[in-house]
PDB file of C-alpha atoms in Angstrom:
ATOM      1  CA  MET Y  77      80.501  86.479  47.175  1.00  0.00           C
ATOM      2  CA  ALA Y  78      83.268  89.059  47.255  1.00  0.00           C
ATOM      3  CA  ALA Y  79      86.831  87.895  47.705  1.00  0.00           C
ATOM      4  CA  VAL Y  80      88.639  88.848  50.875  1.00  0.00           C
ATOM      5  CA  ASP Y  81      91.276  91.496  50.302  1.00  0.00           C
ATOM      6  CA  PRO Y  82      94.410  90.257  52.129  1.00  0.00           C
ATOM      7  CA  THR Y  83      95.762  93.802  52.244  1.00  0.00           C
ATOM      8  CA  GLY Y  84      92.605  95.249  53.748  1.00  0.00           C
ATOM      9  CA  PRO Y  85      92.109  96.220  57.385  1.00  0.00           C
ATOM     10  CA  PRO Y  86      91.724  93.511  60.041  1.00  0.00           C
ATOM     11  CA  ALA Y  87      88.225  92.345  60.885  1.00  0.00           C
ATOM     12  CA  ARG Y  88      86.435  93.963  63.786  1.00  0.00           C
ATOM     13  CA  GLY Y  89      85.338  91.930  66.770  1.00  0.00           C
ATOM     14  CA  ALA Y  90      81.767  91.785  67.992  1.00  0.00           C
ATOM     15  CA  ASP Y  91      82.358  94.805  70.200  1.00  0.00           C
ATOM     16  CA  GLY Y  92      83.544  96.935  67.283  1.00  0.00           C
ATOM     17  CA  ILE Y  93      87.228  96.902  68.270  1.00  0.00           C
ATOM     18  CA  PHE Y  94      89.855  95.573  65.914  1.00  0.00           C
ATOM     19  CA  ASP Y  95      90.779  92.023  66.895  1.00  0.00           C
ATOM     20  CA  ASP Y  96      94.419  92.562  65.952  1.00  0.00           C
ATOM     21  CA  ASP Y  97      95.748  89.559  67.884  1.00  0.00           C
ATOM     22  CA  ASP Y  98      95.219  87.481  64.725  1.00  0.00           C
ATOM     23  CA  ILE Y  99      97.900  89.562  63.011  1.00  0.00           C
ATOM     24  CA  ASP Y 100     101.148  87.971  64.157  1.00  0.00           C
ATOM     25  CA  PRO Y 101     103.393  91.050  64.423  1.00  0.00           C
ATOM     26  CA  ARG Y 102     100.823  92.763  66.621  1.00  0.00           C
ATOM     27  CA  LYS Y 103     100.489  90.086  69.300  1.00  0.00           C
ATOM     28  CA  LEU Y 104     103.072  91.564  71.619  1.00  0.00           C
ATOM     29  CA  ARG Y 105     101.736  95.065  71.069  1.00  0.00           C
ATOM     30  CA  SER Y 106      98.160  94.101  71.857  1.00  0.00           C
ATOM     31  CA  ARG Y 107      99.312  92.367  75.038  1.00  0.00           C
ATOM     32  CA  ALA Y 108     101.375  95.404  76.004  1.00  0.00           C
ATOM     33  CA  ARG Y 109      98.382  97.709  75.419  1.00  0.00           C
ATOM     34  CA  LEU Y 110      96.231  95.538  77.654  1.00  0.00           C
ATOM     35  CA  LEU Y 111      98.837  95.662  80.414  1.00  0.00           C
ATOM     36  CA  ASP Y 112      99.320  99.404  79.944  1.00  0.00           C
ATOM     37  CA  ALA Y 113      95.581  99.902  80.370  1.00  0.00           C
ATOM     38  CA  ALA Y 114      95.381  97.585  83.383  1.00  0.00           C
ATOM     39  CA  THR Y 115      98.282  99.274  85.180  1.00  0.00           C
ATOM     40  CA  SER Y 116      96.843 102.721  84.460  1.00  0.00           C
ATOM     41  CA  LEU Y 117      93.458 101.705  85.868  1.00  0.00           C
ATOM     42  CA  LEU Y 118      95.071 100.003  88.854  1.00  0.00           C
ATOM     43  CA  THR Y 119      97.126 103.100  89.639  1.00  0.00           C
ATOM     44  CA  SER Y 120      94.226 105.519  89.323  1.00  0.00           C
ATOM     45  CA  GLY Y 121      91.325 103.489  90.671  1.00  0.00           C
ATOM     46  CA  GLY Y 122      92.597 100.444  92.528  1.00  0.00           C
ATOM     47  CA  VAL Y 123      91.717  96.792  92.022  1.00  0.00           C
ATOM     48  CA  GLU Y 124      88.003  97.450  91.501  1.00  0.00           C
ATOM     49  CA  ALA Y 125      88.748  99.644  88.469  1.00  0.00           C
ATOM     50  CA  VAL Y 126      90.416  96.823  86.534  1.00  0.00           C
ATOM     51  CA  THR Y 127      87.442  95.252  84.763  1.00  0.00           C
ATOM     52  CA  VAL Y 128      87.325  93.596  81.364  1.00  0.00           C
ATOM     53  CA  ASP Y 129      85.130  96.374  79.970  1.00  0.00           C
ATOM     54  CA  ALA Y 130      87.378  99.131  81.305  1.00  0.00           C
ATOM     55  CA  VAL Y 131      90.587  97.495  80.074  1.00  0.00           C
ATOM     56  CA  THR Y 132      89.289  96.769  76.575  1.00  0.00           C
ATOM     57  CA  ARG Y 133      87.798 100.242  76.270  1.00  0.00           C
ATOM     58  CA  LEU Y 134      91.008 101.979  77.341  1.00  0.00           C
ATOM     59  CA  SER Y 135      93.369  99.727  75.376  1.00  0.00           C
ATOM     60  CA  LYS Y 136      91.216  99.571  72.212  1.00  0.00           C
ATOM     61  CA  VAL Y 137      91.849  95.816  72.174  1.00  0.00           C
ATOM     62  CA  ALA Y 138      89.037  93.318  71.699  1.00  0.00           C
ATOM     63  CA  ARG Y 139      87.638  91.315  74.590  1.00  0.00           C
ATOM     64  CA  THR Y 140      88.386  88.091  72.703  1.00  0.00           C
ATOM     65  CA  THR Y 141      92.017  89.149  72.399  1.00  0.00           C
ATOM     66  CA  LEU Y 142      92.220  89.866  76.117  1.00  0.00           C
ATOM     67  CA  TYR Y 143      91.093  86.332  76.895  1.00  0.00           C
ATOM     68  CA  ARG Y 144      93.678  84.898  74.517  1.00  0.00           C
ATOM     69  CA  HIS Y 145      96.414  86.561  76.535  1.00  0.00           C
ATOM     70  CA  PHE Y 146      94.902  86.313  80.027  1.00  0.00           C
ATOM     71  CA  GLU Y 147      92.591  83.560  81.242  1.00  0.00           C
ATOM     72  CA  SER Y 148      90.882  85.914  83.680  1.00  0.00           C
ATOM     73  CA  THR Y 149      91.116  89.362  85.229  1.00  0.00           C
ATOM     74  CA  THR Y 150      93.012  87.701  88.088  1.00  0.00           C
ATOM     75  CA  HIS Y 151      95.838  86.811  85.678  1.00  0.00           C
ATOM     76  CA  LEU Y 152      95.755  90.330  84.240  1.00  0.00           C
ATOM     77  CA  LEU Y 153      95.779  91.984  87.662  1.00  0.00           C
ATOM     78  CA  ALA Y 154      98.661  89.834  88.865  1.00  0.00           C
ATOM     79  CA  GLU Y 155     100.814  90.889  85.911  1.00  0.00           C
ATOM     80  CA  ALA Y 156      99.798  94.524  86.299  1.00  0.00           C
ATOM     81  CA  PHE Y 157     100.839  94.459  89.952  1.00  0.00           C
ATOM     82  CA  GLU Y 158     104.173  92.877  88.980  1.00  0.00           C
ATOM     83  CA  ARG Y 159     104.806  95.737  86.564  1.00  0.00           C
ATOM     84  CA  LEU Y 160     104.260  98.306  89.290  1.00  0.00           C
ATOM     85  CA  LEU Y 161     106.356  96.760  92.047  1.00  0.00           C
ATOM     86  CA  PRO Y 162     109.707  98.498  92.546  1.00  0.00           C
ATOM     87  CA  GLN Y 163     112.979  96.697  91.980  1.00  0.00           C
ATOM     88  CA  VAL Y 164     114.525  94.705  94.805  1.00  0.00           C
ATOM     89  CA  THR Y 165     117.285  96.662  96.555  1.00  0.00           C
ATOM     90  CA  SER Y 166     120.492  95.305  98.047  1.00  0.00           C
ATOM     91  CA  PRO Y 167     121.139  95.607 101.788  1.00  0.00           C
ATOM     92  CA  PRO Y 168     123.304  98.489 103.047  1.00  0.00           C
ATOM     93  CA  ALA Y 169     126.985  97.938 102.342  1.00  0.00           C
ATOM     94  CA  THR Y 170     128.429  99.723 105.385  1.00  0.00           C
ATOM     95  CA  GLY Y 171     127.941  99.782 109.144  1.00  0.00           C
ATOM     96  CA  ASP Y 172     127.714  97.086 111.780  1.00  0.00           C
ATOM     97  CA  LEU Y 173     124.893  94.538 111.852  1.00  0.00           C
ATOM     98  CA  ARG Y 174     122.613  96.757 113.942  1.00  0.00           C
ATOM     99  CA  ASP Y 175     123.115  99.775 111.686  1.00  0.00           C
ATOM    100  CA  GLN Y 176     122.493  97.699 108.566  1.00  0.00           C
ATOM    101  CA  LEU Y 177     119.322  96.149 109.976  1.00  0.00           C
ATOM    102  CA  ILE Y 178     117.992  99.551 111.034  1.00  0.00           C
ATOM    103  CA  GLU Y 179     118.689 101.016 107.598  1.00  0.00           C
ATOM    104  CA  LEU Y 180     117.046  98.053 105.876  1.00  0.00           C
ATOM    105  CA  VAL Y 181     113.938  98.239 108.073  1.00  0.00           C
ATOM    106  CA  HIS Y 182     113.712 102.003 107.409  1.00  0.00           C
ATOM    107  CA  ARG Y 183     113.914 101.320 103.651  1.00  0.00           C
ATOM    108  CA  GLN Y 184     111.163  98.720 103.752  1.00  0.00           C
ATOM    109  CA  ALA Y 185     108.961 101.033 105.827  1.00  0.00           C
ATOM    110  CA  ALA Y 186     109.494 103.794 103.262  1.00  0.00           C
ATOM    111  CA  LEU Y 187     108.563 101.360 100.501  1.00  0.00           C
ATOM    112  CA  ILE Y 188     105.265 100.624 102.223  1.00  0.00           C
ATOM    113  CA  ASP Y 189     104.585 104.312 102.963  1.00  0.00           C
ATOM    114  CA  GLU Y 190     105.551 105.683  99.552  1.00  0.00           C
ATOM    115  CA  ALA Y 191     104.216 102.938  97.290  1.00  0.00           C
ATOM    116  CA  PRO Y 192     100.561 102.381  98.273  1.00  0.00           C
ATOM    117  CA  LEU Y 193     100.097  99.811  95.512  1.00  0.00           C
ATOM    118  CA  HIS Y 194     102.688  97.646  97.199  1.00  0.00           C
ATOM    119  CA  LEU Y 195     100.416  97.452 100.237  1.00  0.00           C
ATOM    120  CA  THR Y 196      97.402  96.912  97.971  1.00  0.00           C
ATOM    121  CA  ALA Y 197      99.205  93.947  96.416  1.00  0.00           C
ATOM    122  CA  LEU Y 198      99.828  92.477  99.863  1.00  0.00           C
ATOM    123  CA  ALA Y 199      96.168  92.860 100.826  1.00  0.00           C
ATOM    124  CA  TRP Y 200      94.966  91.462  97.484  1.00  0.00           C
ATOM    125  CA  LEU Y 201      97.206  88.409  97.820  1.00  0.00           C
ATOM    126  CA  ALA Y 202      96.064  87.889 101.407  1.00  0.00           C
ATOM    127  CA  LEU Y 203      92.422  87.843 100.277  1.00  0.00           C
ATOM    128  CA  GLY Y 204      93.162  85.334  97.510  1.00  0.00           C
ATOM    129  CA  PRO Y 205      92.771  81.553  97.531  1.00  0.00           C
ATOM    130  CA  ASP Y 206      94.548  79.310 100.027  1.00  0.00           C
ATOM    131  CA  PRO Y 207      98.279  79.021  99.202  1.00  0.00           C
ATOM    132  CA  ASN Y 208      97.891  75.261  98.685  1.00  0.00           C
ATOM    133  CA  SER Y 209      94.916  75.610  96.341  1.00  0.00           C
ATOM    134  CA  ASP Y 210      95.180  75.184  92.562  1.00  0.00           C
ATOM    135  CA  ALA Y 211      93.181  78.413  92.297  1.00  0.00           C
ATOM    136  CA  ARG Y 212      96.260  80.181  93.652  1.00  0.00           C
ATOM    137  CA  GLN Y 213      98.273  79.413  90.496  1.00  0.00           C
ATOM    138  CA  PRO Y 214      97.497  82.707  88.678  1.00  0.00           C
ATOM    139  CA  LEU Y 215      98.985  84.555  91.649  1.00  0.00           C
ATOM    140  CA  ALA Y 216     102.182  82.505  91.860  1.00  0.00           C
ATOM    141  CA  GLY Y 217     104.354  84.962  89.932  1.00  0.00           C
ATOM    142  CA  LEU Y 218     103.157  88.009  91.858  1.00  0.00           C
ATOM    143  CA  SER Y 219     103.422  86.205  95.183  1.00  0.00           C
ATOM    144  CA  ALA Y 220     107.005  85.164  94.422  1.00  0.00           C
ATOM    145  CA  ARG Y 221     107.881  88.728  93.404  1.00  0.00           C
ATOM    146  CA  VAL Y 222     106.424  90.236  96.589  1.00  0.00           C
ATOM    147  CA  ILE Y 223     108.214  87.666  98.742  1.00  0.00           C
ATOM    148  CA  GLU Y 224     111.465  88.394  96.901  1.00  0.00           C
ATOM    149  CA  GLN Y 225     110.952  92.123  97.491  1.00  0.00           C
ATOM    150  CA  TYR Y 226     111.016  91.523 101.235  1.00  0.00           C
ATOM    151  CA  ARG Y 227     113.244  88.474 101.481  1.00  0.00           C
ATOM    152  CA  GLN Y 228     116.231  89.102  99.260  1.00  0.00           C
ATOM    153  CA  PRO Y 229     117.919  91.972 101.133  1.00  0.00           C
ATOM    154  CA  PHE Y 230     117.255  90.340 104.506  1.00  0.00           C
ATOM    155  CA  ASP Y 231     118.459  86.957 103.258  1.00  0.00           C
ATOM    156  CA  GLU Y 232     121.717  88.554 102.133  1.00  0.00           C
ATOM    157  CA  LEU Y 233     122.234  90.394 105.408  1.00  0.00           C
ATOM    158  CA  LEU Y 234     121.113  87.673 107.814  1.00  0.00           C
ATOM    159  CA  ALA Y 235     123.098  84.977 106.016  1.00  0.00           C
ATOM    160  CA  GLY Y 236     126.277  87.047 106.291  1.00  0.00           C
ATOM    161  CA  ALA Y 237     129.188  86.347 108.592  1.00  0.00           C
ATOM    162  CA  ALA Y 238     128.343  89.189 110.991  1.00  0.00           C
ATOM    163  CA  ALA Y 239     124.823  87.901 111.641  1.00  0.00           C
ATOM    164  CA  ARG Y 240     125.987  84.326 112.087  1.00  0.00           C
ATOM    165  CA  ASP Y 241     128.772  85.402 114.447  1.00  0.00           C
ATOM    166  CA  GLU Y 242     126.648  87.727 116.580  1.00  0.00           C
ATOM    167  CA  LEU Y 243     123.311  85.906 116.714  1.00  0.00           C
ATOM    168  CA  ASP Y 244     122.128  82.488 117.810  1.00  0.00           C
ATOM    169  CA  ASP Y 245     120.579  79.973 115.434  1.00  0.00           C
ATOM    170  CA  PHE Y 246     117.416  81.485 113.986  1.00  0.00           C
ATOM    171  CA  ASP Y 247     114.900  80.910 111.232  1.00  0.00           C
ATOM    172  CA  THR Y 248     115.414  83.596 108.577  1.00  0.00           C
ATOM    173  CA  THR Y 249     111.769  83.590 107.481  1.00  0.00           C
ATOM    174  CA  LEU Y 250     110.583  84.072 111.057  1.00  0.00           C
ATOM    175  CA  ALA Y 251     113.220  86.780 111.546  1.00  0.00           C
ATOM    176  CA  ILE Y 252     111.869  88.740 108.569  1.00  0.00           C
ATOM    177  CA  ILE Y 253     108.338  88.424 109.949  1.00  0.00           C
ATOM    178  CA  GLN Y 254     109.530  89.627 113.368  1.00  0.00           C
ATOM    179  CA  LEU Y 255     111.227  92.667 111.837  1.00  0.00           C
ATOM    180  CA  LEU Y 256     108.638  93.670 109.233  1.00  0.00           C
ATOM    181  CA  GLY Y 257     105.405  92.214 110.592  1.00  0.00           C
ATOM    182  CA  PRO Y 258     104.781  95.098 113.032  1.00  0.00           C
ATOM    183  CA  ILE Y 259     105.336  97.661 110.264  1.00  0.00           C
ATOM    184  CA  VAL Y 260     102.907  96.013 107.840  1.00  0.00           C
ATOM    185  CA  PHE Y 261     100.320  95.419 110.583  1.00  0.00           C
ATOM    186  CA  ALA Y 262     100.496  99.020 111.812  1.00  0.00           C
ATOM    187  CA  LYS Y 263     100.047 100.329 108.276  1.00  0.00           C
ATOM    188  CA  LEU Y 264      97.167  98.003 107.368  1.00  0.00           C
ATOM    189  CA  THR Y 265      95.202  98.642 110.550  1.00  0.00           C
ATOM    190  CA  GLY Y 266      96.076 102.302 111.077  1.00  0.00           C
ATOM    191  CA  MET Y 267      96.506 101.473 114.754  1.00  0.00           C
ATOM    192  CA  LYS Y 268      99.708 103.489 115.053  1.00  0.00           C
ATOM    193  CA  THR Y 269     102.031 105.495 112.833  1.00  0.00           C
ATOM    194  CA  LEU Y 270     105.436 104.024 113.553  1.00  0.00           C
ATOM    195  CA  THR Y 271     108.238 106.544 113.967  1.00  0.00           C
ATOM    196  CA  PRO Y 272     111.911 105.963 113.111  1.00  0.00           C
ATOM    197  CA  ALA Y 273     112.496 105.477 116.855  1.00  0.00           C
ATOM    198  CA  ASP Y 274     109.816 102.762 116.906  1.00  0.00           C
ATOM    199  CA  ARG Y 275     111.555 100.954 114.064  1.00  0.00           C
ATOM    200  CA  VAL Y 276     114.910 101.169 115.858  1.00  0.00           C
ATOM    201  CA  ARG Y 277     113.279  99.598 118.906  1.00  0.00           C
ATOM    202  CA  ILE Y 278     111.922  96.743 116.756  1.00  0.00           C
ATOM    203  CA  VAL Y 279     115.465  96.017 115.562  1.00  0.00           C
ATOM    204  CA  ASP Y 280     116.947  96.306 119.053  1.00  0.00           C
ATOM    205  CA  ASP Y 281     114.305  93.964 120.504  1.00  0.00           C
ATOM    206  CA  PHE Y 282     115.099  91.455 117.751  1.00  0.00           C
ATOM    207  CA  LEU Y 283     118.836  91.651 118.455  1.00  0.00           C
ATOM    208  CA  VAL Y 284     118.350  91.273 122.214  1.00  0.00           C
ATOM    209  CA  ALA Y 285     116.212  88.192 121.629  1.00  0.00           C
ATOM    210  CA  HIS Y 286     118.743  86.556 119.322  1.00  0.00           C
ATOM    211  CA  ARG Y 287     122.114  87.487 120.782  1.00  0.00           C
ATOM    212  CA  PRO Y 288     123.530  84.673 122.938  1.00  0.00           C
ATOM    213  CA  PRO Y 289     123.898  85.649 126.607  1.00  0.00           C
ATOM    214  CA  THR Y 290     127.316  86.895 127.652  1.00  0.00           C
ATOM    215  CA  PRO Y 291     128.929  85.803 130.953  1.00  0.00           C
ATOM    216  CA  GLU Y 292     127.783  89.118 132.437  1.00  0.00           C
ATOM    217  CA  THR Y 293     124.131  88.591 131.411  1.00  0.00           C
ATOM    218  CA  ALA Y 294     123.930  84.805 131.797  1.00  0.00           C
TER     219      ALA Y 294
END
């Protein structure tokens, strides 16, 4: 029986691709190649394109290695989506509360219009397991990232002194849903293409509903 040459090439997996995850320095690189392949497939072909066969073929990483890094394609897809989501932006720094809310709603609408994968992530999460189910665990990171994408700028703005001075007591989560829900719904259903004027009206309706009555309007 021939001795194994420790300096020789790594062994091939059953599918003929080098199983390089067993070589310690390459672990991070093999994981990165898998994610690179998954994000490329997701960008070009959507969720359905991200299959184990397609990812291993494009990345040149063995199937066994993929399953060492990711328990399932759900885990892989969740991380690929996270890679593609844009960074969270801060709320506008100038203007009164109305102007800042309008600008922020315009920004979020542009995010939905200009980053189709962001909307795909929302739809994919919505079709996933019940939020209270253990099966939801692989999606926890992506779900938190998507929520942060929407919440953080609104949390900063609506928790500020101007909002608390001008508006009545309100639930911030419900406020975000009231401001962004119509935009997401219109985009998902195609029922209507919202114009900038429509988005201004959404903000104005929200402010009217949450501003305490003045002596003149009471």
